[in-house]
PDB file of C-alpha atoms in Angstrom:
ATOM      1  CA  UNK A1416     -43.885 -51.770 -47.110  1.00 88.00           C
ATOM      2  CA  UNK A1417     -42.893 -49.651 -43.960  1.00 94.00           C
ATOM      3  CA  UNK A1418     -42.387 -51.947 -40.619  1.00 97.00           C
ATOM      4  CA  UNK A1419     -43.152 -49.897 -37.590  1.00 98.00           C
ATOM      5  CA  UNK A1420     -41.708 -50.138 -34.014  1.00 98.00           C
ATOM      6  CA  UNK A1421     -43.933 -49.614 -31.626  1.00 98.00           C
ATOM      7  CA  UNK A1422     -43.236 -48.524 -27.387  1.00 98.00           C
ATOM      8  CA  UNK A1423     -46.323 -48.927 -25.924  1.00 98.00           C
ATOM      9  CA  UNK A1424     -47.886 -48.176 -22.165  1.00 98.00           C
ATOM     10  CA  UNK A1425     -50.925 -49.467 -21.199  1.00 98.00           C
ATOM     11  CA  UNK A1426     -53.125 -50.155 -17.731  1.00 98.00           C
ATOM     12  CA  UNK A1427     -54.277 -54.008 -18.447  1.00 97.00           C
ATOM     13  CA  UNK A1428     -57.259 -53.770 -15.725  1.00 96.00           C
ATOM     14  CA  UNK A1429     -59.928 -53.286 -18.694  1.00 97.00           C
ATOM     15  CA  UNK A1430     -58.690 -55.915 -21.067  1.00 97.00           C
ATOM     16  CA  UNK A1431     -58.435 -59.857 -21.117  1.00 97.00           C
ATOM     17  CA  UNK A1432     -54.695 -59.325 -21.997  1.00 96.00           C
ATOM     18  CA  UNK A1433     -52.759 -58.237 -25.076  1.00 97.00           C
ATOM     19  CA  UNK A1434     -54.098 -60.808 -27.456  1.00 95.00           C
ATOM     20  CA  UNK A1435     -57.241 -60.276 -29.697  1.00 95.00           C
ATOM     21  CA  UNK A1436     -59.805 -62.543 -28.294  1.00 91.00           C
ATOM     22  CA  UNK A1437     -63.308 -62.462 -30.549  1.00 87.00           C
ATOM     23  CA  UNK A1438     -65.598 -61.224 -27.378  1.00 91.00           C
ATOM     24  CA  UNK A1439     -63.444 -59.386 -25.262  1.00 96.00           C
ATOM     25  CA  UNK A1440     -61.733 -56.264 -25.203  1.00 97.00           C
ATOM     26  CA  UNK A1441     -57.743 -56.554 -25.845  1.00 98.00           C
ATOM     27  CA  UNK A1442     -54.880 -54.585 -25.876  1.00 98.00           C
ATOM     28  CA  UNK A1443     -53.916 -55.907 -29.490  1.00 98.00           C
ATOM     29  CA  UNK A1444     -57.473 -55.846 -30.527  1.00 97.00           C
ATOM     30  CA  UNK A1445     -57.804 -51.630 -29.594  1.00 98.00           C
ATOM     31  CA  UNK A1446     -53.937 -51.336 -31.357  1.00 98.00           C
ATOM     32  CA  UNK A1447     -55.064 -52.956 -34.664  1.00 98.00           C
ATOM     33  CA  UNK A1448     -58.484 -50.656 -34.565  1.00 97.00           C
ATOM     34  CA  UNK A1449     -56.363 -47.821 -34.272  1.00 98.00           C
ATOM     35  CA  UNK A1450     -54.311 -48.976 -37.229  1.00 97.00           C
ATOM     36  CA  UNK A1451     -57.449 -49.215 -39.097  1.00 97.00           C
ATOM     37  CA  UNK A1452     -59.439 -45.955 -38.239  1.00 97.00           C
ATOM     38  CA  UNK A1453     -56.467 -44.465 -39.440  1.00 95.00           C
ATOM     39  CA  UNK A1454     -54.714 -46.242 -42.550  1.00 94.00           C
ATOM     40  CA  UNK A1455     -58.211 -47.936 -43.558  1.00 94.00           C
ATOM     41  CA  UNK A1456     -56.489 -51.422 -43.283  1.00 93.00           C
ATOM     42  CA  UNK A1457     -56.496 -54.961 -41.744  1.00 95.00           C
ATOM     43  CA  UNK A1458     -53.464 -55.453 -40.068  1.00 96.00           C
ATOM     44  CA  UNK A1459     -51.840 -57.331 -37.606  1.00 97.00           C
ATOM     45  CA  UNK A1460     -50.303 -55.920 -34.551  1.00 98.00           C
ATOM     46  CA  UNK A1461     -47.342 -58.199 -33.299  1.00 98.00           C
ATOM     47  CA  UNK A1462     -46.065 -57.870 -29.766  1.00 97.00           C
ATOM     48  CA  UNK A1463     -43.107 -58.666 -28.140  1.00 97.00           C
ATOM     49  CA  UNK A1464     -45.363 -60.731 -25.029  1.00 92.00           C
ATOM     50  CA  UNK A1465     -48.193 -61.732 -24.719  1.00 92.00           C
ATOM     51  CA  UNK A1466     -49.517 -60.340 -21.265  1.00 95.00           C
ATOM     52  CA  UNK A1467     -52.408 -61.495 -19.263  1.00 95.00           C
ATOM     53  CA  UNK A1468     -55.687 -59.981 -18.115  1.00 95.00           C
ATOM     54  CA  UNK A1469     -54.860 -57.243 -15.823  1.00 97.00           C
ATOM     55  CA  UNK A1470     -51.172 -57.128 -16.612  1.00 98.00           C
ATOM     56  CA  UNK A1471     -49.747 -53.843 -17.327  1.00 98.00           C
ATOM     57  CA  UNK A1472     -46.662 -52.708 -19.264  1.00 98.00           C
ATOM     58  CA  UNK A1473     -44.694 -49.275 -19.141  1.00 98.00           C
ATOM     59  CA  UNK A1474     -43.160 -50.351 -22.135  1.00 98.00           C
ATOM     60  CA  UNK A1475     -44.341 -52.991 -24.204  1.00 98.00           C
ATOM     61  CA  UNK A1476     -42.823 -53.142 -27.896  1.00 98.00           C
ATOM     62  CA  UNK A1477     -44.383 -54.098 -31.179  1.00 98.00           C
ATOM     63  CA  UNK A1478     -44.445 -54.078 -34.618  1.00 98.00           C
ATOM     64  CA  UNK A1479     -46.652 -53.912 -37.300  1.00 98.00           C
ATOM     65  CA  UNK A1480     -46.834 -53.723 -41.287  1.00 97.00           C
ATOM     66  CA  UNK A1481     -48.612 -50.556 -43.653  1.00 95.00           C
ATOM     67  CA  UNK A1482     -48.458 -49.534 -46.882  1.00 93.00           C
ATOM     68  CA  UNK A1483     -48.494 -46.528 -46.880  1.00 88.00           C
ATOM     69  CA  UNK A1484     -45.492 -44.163 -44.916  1.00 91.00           C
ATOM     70  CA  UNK A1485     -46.391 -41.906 -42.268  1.00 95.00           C
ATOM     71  CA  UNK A1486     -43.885 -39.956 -40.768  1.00 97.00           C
ATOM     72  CA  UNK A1487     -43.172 -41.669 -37.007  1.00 97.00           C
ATOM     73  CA  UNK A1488     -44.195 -38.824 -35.000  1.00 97.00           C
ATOM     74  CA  UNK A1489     -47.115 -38.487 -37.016  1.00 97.00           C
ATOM     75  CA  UNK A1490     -47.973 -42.210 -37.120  1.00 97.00           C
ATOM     76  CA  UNK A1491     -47.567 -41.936 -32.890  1.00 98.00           C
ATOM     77  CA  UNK A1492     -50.252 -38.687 -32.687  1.00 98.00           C
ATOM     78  CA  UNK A1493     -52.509 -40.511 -35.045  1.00 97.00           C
ATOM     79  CA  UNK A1494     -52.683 -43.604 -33.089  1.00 98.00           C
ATOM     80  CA  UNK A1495     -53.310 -41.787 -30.208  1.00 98.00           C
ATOM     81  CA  UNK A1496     -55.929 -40.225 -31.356  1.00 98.00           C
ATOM     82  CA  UNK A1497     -57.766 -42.965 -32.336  1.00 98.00           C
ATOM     83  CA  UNK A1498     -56.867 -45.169 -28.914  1.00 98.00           C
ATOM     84  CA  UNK A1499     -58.485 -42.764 -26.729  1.00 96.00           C
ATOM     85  CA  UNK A1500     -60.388 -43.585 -24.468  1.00 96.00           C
ATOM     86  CA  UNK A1501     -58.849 -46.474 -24.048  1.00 97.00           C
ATOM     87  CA  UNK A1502     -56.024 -47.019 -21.452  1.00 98.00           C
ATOM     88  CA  UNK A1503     -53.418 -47.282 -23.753  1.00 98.00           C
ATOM     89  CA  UNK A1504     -50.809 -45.133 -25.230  1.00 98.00           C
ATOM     90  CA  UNK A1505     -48.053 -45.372 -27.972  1.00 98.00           C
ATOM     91  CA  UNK A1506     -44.932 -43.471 -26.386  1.00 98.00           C
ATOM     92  CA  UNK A1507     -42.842 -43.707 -30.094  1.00 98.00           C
ATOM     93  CA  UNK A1508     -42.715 -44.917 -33.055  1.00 98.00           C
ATOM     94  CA  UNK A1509     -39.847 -45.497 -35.317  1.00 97.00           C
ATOM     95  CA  UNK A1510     -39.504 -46.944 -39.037  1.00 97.00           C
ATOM     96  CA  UNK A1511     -37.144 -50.231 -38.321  1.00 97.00           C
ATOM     97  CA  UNK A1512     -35.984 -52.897 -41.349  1.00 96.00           C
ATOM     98  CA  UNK A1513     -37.941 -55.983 -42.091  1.00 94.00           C
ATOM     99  CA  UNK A1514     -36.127 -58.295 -40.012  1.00 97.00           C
ATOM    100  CA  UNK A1515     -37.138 -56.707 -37.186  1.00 98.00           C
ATOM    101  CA  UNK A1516     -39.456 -58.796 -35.355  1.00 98.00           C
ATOM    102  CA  UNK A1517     -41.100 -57.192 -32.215  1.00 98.00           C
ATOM    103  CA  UNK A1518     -41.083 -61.180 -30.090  1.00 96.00           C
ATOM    104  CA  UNK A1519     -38.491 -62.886 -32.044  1.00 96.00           C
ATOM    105  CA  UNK A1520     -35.604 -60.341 -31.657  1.00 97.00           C
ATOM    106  CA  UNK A1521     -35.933 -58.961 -27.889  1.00 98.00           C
ATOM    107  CA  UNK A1522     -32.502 -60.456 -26.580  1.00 98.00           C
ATOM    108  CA  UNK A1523     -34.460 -59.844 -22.776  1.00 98.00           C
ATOM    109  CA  UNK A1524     -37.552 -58.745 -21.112  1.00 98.00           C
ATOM    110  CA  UNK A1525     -37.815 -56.846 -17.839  1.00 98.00           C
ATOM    111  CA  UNK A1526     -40.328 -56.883 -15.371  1.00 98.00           C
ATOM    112  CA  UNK A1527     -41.799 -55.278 -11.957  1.00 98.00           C
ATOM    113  CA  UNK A1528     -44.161 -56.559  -9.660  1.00 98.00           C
ATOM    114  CA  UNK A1529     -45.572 -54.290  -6.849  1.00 98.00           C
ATOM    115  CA  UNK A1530     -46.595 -55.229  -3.437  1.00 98.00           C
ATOM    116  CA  UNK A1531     -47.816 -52.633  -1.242  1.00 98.00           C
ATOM    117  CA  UNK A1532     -47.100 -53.895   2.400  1.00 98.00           C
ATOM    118  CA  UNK A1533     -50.016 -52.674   4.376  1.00 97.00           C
ATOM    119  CA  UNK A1534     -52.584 -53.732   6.912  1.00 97.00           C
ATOM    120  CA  UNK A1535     -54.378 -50.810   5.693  1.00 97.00           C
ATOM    121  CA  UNK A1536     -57.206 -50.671   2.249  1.00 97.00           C
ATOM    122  CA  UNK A1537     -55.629 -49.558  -0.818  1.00 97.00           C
ATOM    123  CA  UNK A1538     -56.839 -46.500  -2.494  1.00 97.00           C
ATOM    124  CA  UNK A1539     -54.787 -45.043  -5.214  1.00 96.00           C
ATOM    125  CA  UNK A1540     -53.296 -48.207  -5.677  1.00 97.00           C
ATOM    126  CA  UNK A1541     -56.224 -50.685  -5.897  1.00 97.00           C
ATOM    127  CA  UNK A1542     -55.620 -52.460  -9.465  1.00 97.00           C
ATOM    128  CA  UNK A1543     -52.049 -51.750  -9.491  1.00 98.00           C
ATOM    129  CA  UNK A1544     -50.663 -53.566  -6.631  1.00 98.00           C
ATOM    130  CA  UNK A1545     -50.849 -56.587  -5.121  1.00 98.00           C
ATOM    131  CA  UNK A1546     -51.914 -55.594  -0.984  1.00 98.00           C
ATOM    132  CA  UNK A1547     -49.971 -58.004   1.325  1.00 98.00           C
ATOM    133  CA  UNK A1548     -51.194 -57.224   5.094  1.00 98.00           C
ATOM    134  CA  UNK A1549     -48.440 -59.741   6.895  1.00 97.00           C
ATOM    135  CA  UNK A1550     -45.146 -58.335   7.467  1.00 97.00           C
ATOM    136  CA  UNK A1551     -42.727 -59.418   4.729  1.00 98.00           C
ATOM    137  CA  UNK A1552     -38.726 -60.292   5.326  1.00 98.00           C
ATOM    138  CA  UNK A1553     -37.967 -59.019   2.077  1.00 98.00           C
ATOM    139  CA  UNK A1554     -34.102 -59.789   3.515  1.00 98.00           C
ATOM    140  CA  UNK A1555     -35.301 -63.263   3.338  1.00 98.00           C
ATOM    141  CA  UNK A1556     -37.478 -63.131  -0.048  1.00 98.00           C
ATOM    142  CA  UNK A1557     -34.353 -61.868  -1.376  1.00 98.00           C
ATOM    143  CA  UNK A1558     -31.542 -64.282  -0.176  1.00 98.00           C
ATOM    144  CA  UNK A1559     -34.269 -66.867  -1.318  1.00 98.00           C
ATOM    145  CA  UNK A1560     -34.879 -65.127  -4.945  1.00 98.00           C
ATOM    146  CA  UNK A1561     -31.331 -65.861  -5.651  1.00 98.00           C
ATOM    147  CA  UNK A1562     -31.996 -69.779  -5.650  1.00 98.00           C
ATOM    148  CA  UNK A1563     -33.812 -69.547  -9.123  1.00 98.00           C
ATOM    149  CA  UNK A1564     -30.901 -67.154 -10.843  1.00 98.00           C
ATOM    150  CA  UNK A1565     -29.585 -69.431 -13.728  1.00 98.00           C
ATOM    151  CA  UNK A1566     -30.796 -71.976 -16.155  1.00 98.00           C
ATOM    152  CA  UNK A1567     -33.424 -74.345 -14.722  1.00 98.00           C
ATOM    153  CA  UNK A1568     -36.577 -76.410 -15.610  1.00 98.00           C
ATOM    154  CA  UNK A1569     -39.060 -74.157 -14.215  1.00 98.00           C
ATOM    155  CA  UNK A1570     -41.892 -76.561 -14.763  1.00 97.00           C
ATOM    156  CA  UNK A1571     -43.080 -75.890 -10.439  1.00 98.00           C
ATOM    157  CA  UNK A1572     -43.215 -72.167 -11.894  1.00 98.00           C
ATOM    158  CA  UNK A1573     -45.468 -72.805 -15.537  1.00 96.00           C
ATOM    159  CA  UNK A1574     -48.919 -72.446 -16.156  1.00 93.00           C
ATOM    160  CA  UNK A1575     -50.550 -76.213 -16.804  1.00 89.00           C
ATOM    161  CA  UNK A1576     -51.677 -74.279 -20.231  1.00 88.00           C
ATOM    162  CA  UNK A1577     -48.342 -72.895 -20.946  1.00 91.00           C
ATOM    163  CA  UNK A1578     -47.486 -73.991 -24.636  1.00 87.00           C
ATOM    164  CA  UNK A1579     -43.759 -73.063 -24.948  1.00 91.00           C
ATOM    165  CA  UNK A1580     -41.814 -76.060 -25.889  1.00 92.00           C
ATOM    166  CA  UNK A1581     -39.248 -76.742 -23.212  1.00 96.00           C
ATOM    167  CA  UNK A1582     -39.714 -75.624 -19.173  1.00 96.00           C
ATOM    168  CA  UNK A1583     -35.982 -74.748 -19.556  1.00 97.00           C
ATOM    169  CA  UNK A1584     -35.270 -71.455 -18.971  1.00 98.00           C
ATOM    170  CA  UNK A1585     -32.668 -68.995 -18.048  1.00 98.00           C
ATOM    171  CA  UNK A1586     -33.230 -66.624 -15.214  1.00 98.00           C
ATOM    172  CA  UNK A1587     -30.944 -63.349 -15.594  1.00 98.00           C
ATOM    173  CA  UNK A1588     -32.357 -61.531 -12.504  1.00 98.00           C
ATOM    174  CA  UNK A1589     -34.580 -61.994  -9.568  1.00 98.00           C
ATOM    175  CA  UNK A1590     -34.289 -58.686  -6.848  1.00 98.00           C
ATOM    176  CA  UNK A1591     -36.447 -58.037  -3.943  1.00 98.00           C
ATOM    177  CA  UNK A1592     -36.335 -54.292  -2.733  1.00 98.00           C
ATOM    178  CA  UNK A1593     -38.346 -52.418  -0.003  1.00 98.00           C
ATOM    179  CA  UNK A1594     -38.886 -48.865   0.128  1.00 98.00           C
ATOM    180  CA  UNK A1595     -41.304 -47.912   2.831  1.00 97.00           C
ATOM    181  CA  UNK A1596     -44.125 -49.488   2.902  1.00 97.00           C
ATOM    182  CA  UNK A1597     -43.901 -51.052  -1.028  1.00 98.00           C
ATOM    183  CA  UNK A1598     -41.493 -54.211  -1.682  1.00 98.00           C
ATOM    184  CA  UNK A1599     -40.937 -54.310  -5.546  1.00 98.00           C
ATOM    185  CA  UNK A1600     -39.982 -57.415  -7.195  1.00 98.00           C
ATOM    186  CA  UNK A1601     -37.621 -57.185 -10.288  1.00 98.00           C
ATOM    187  CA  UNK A1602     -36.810 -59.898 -12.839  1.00 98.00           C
ATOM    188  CA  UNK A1603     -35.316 -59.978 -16.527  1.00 98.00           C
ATOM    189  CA  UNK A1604     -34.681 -63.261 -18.726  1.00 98.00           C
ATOM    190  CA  UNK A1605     -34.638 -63.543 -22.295  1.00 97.00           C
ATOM    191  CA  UNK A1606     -37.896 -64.679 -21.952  1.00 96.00           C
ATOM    192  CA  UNK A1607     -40.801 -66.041 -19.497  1.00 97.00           C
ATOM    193  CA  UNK A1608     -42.984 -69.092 -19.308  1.00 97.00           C
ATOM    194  CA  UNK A1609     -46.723 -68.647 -19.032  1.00 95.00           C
ATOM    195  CA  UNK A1610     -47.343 -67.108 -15.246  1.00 96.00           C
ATOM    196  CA  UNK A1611     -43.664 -68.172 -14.583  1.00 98.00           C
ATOM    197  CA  UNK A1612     -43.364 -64.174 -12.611  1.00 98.00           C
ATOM    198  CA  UNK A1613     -46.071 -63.991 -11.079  1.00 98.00           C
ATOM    199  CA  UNK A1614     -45.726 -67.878  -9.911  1.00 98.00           C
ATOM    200  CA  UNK A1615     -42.189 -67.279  -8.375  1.00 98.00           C
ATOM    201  CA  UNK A1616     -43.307 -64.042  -6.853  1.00 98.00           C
ATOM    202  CA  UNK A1617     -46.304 -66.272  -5.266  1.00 98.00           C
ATOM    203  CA  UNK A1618     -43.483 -67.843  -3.800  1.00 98.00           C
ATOM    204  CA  UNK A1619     -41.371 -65.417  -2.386  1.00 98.00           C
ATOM    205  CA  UNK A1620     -44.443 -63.899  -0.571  1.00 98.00           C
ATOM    206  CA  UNK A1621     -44.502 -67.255   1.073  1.00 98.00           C
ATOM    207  CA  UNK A1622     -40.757 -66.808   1.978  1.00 98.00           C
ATOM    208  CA  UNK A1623     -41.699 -63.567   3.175  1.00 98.00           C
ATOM    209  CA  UNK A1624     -44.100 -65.118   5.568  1.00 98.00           C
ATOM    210  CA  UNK A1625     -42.240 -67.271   7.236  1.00 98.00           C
ATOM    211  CA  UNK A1626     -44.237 -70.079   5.707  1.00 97.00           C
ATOM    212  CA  UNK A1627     -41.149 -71.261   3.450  1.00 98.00           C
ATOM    213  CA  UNK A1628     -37.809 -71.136   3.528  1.00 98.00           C
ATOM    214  CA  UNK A1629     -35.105 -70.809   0.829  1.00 98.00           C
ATOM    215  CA  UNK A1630     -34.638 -74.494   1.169  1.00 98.00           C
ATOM    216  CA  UNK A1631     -38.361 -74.865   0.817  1.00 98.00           C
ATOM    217  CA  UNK A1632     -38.263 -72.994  -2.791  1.00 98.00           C
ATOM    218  CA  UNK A1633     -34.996 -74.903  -3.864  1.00 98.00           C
ATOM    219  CA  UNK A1634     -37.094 -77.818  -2.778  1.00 98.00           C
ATOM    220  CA  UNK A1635     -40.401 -76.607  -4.763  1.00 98.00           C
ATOM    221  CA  UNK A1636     -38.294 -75.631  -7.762  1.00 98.00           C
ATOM    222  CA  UNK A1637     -36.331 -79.001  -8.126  1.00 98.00           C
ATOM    223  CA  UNK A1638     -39.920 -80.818  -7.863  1.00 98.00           C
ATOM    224  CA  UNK A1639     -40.557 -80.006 -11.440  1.00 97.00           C
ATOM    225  CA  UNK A1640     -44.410 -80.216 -10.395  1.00 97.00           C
ATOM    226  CA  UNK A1641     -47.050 -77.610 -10.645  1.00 97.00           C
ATOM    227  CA  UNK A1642     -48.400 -78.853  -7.669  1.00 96.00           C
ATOM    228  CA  UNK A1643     -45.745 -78.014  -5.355  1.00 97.00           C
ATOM    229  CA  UNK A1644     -45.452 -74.038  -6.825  1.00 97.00           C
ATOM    230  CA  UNK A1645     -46.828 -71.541  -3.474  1.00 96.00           C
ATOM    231  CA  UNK A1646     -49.931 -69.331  -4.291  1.00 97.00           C
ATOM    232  CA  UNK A1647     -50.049 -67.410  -8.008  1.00 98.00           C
ATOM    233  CA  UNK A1648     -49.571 -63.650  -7.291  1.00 98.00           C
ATOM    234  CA  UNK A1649     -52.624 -61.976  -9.028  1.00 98.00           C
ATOM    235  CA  UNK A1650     -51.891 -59.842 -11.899  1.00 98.00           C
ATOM    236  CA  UNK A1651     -52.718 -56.351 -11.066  1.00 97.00           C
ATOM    237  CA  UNK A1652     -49.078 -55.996  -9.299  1.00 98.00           C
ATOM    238  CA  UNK A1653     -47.225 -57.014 -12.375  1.00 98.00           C
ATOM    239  CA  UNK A1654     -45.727 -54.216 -15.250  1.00 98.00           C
ATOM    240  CA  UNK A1655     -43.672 -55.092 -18.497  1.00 98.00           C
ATOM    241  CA  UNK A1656     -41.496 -52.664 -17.904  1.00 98.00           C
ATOM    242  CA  UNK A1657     -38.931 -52.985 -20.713  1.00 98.00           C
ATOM    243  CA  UNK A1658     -37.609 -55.076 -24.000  1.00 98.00           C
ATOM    244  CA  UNK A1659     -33.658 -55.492 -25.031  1.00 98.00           C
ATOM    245  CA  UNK A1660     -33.143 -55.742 -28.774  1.00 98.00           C
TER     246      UNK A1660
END
């Protein structure tokens, strides 16, 4: 049976995440209809993470199972076809080997969070950035990002409903930029905790503020305590942007 690798963009603003919930629209769910309208089969759509509501991804992998053998490019149209309207788009396809395994063989996961630093209303931007009026010091969110490169217990940074098995983690990047008015937040790891990005970036804007300092995040992260994370950045800002195998 042909296993199919799947790059996938998508704009998560309409869906509850990627994973098929039974009353609301997901980005898994509209995948594995696709699959369907189009091979006539049940299957299961695996992804390499499991984003949340509102999250998008520029290039989400995944992988999934048919019996019968399309050839890529044609397996890509056809999927298309059958996604529109929905916001999401399969960029390629490729025929892999059975072992492949679209979560269990990413080596590490890059992502991007935006923040558009502006007093002013977003327009083009509204559901796809994360509008901070105050002034940041991204200088500052940067020298402070630095603090959480390595291998830590992140569990200041985990969702309480987080169900990996250890908080322990390994950190391989953590980058504040600026250009203009939008600061950009970049961060790979093998892999992520449950709202562990968008909990450190919560963070950082804090830095950025002046309401923290680095100290104050070495402090927060060596708490091991929910409790004493700064404010969750909301989703909209954050992209899966790309998965190592």
């Amino acid at each position: 049976m042909p296993r199919y690798k799947l790059t996938i963009e998508y704009d998560g603003a309409p869906f509850c995440g990627w994973q098929v919930q039974e009353t609301l629209p997901s980005v898994q769910g509209a995948l594995e209809r696709a699959v369907k309208a189009m091979t006539g089969a049940d299957v299961r759509v695996h992804g390499a993470g499991r984003t949340d509501a509102g999250v998008h991804a520029l290039g989400q992998v995944a992988h999934v199972d048919i019996e019968k053998q399309f050839a890529p490019d044609r397996f890509r149209d056809g999927l298309n076809a059958h996604l529109r309207p929905d916001p999401v788009a399969v960029l390629d396809a490729e025929i892999v080997g059975e072992t492949f395994e679209a979560r269990f063989s990413a080596i590490k996961r890059h992502y991007r969070y935006r923040i558009v630093n502006t007093r002013a209303n977003l327009a083009l931007d509204v559901g796809h950035a994360w509008r901070v009026p105050r002034r940041l010091d991204t200088a500052a969110m940067h020298v402070a990002a630095q603090r959480l490169i390595g291998k830590h217990d992140f569990t200041t940074f985990r969702d309480t409903e987080c169900q990996a098995k250890s908080p322990e983690k390994t950190l391989d990047q953590l980058d504040v930029l600026r250009d203009g008015r939008e600061v950009t937040i970049l961060t790979s790891a093998r892999s992520f905790l449950h709202s562990q990005v968008r909990s450190m970036v919560g963070s950082l804007v804090w830095v950025g503020e002046g309401r923290w300092t680095a100290d104050d995040l070495s402090a927060a992260l060596a708490a091991r305590n929910r409790a004493a994370c700064g404010i969750v950045a909301p989703p909209e800002g954050l992209y899966l942007v790309r998965v190592d195998y």
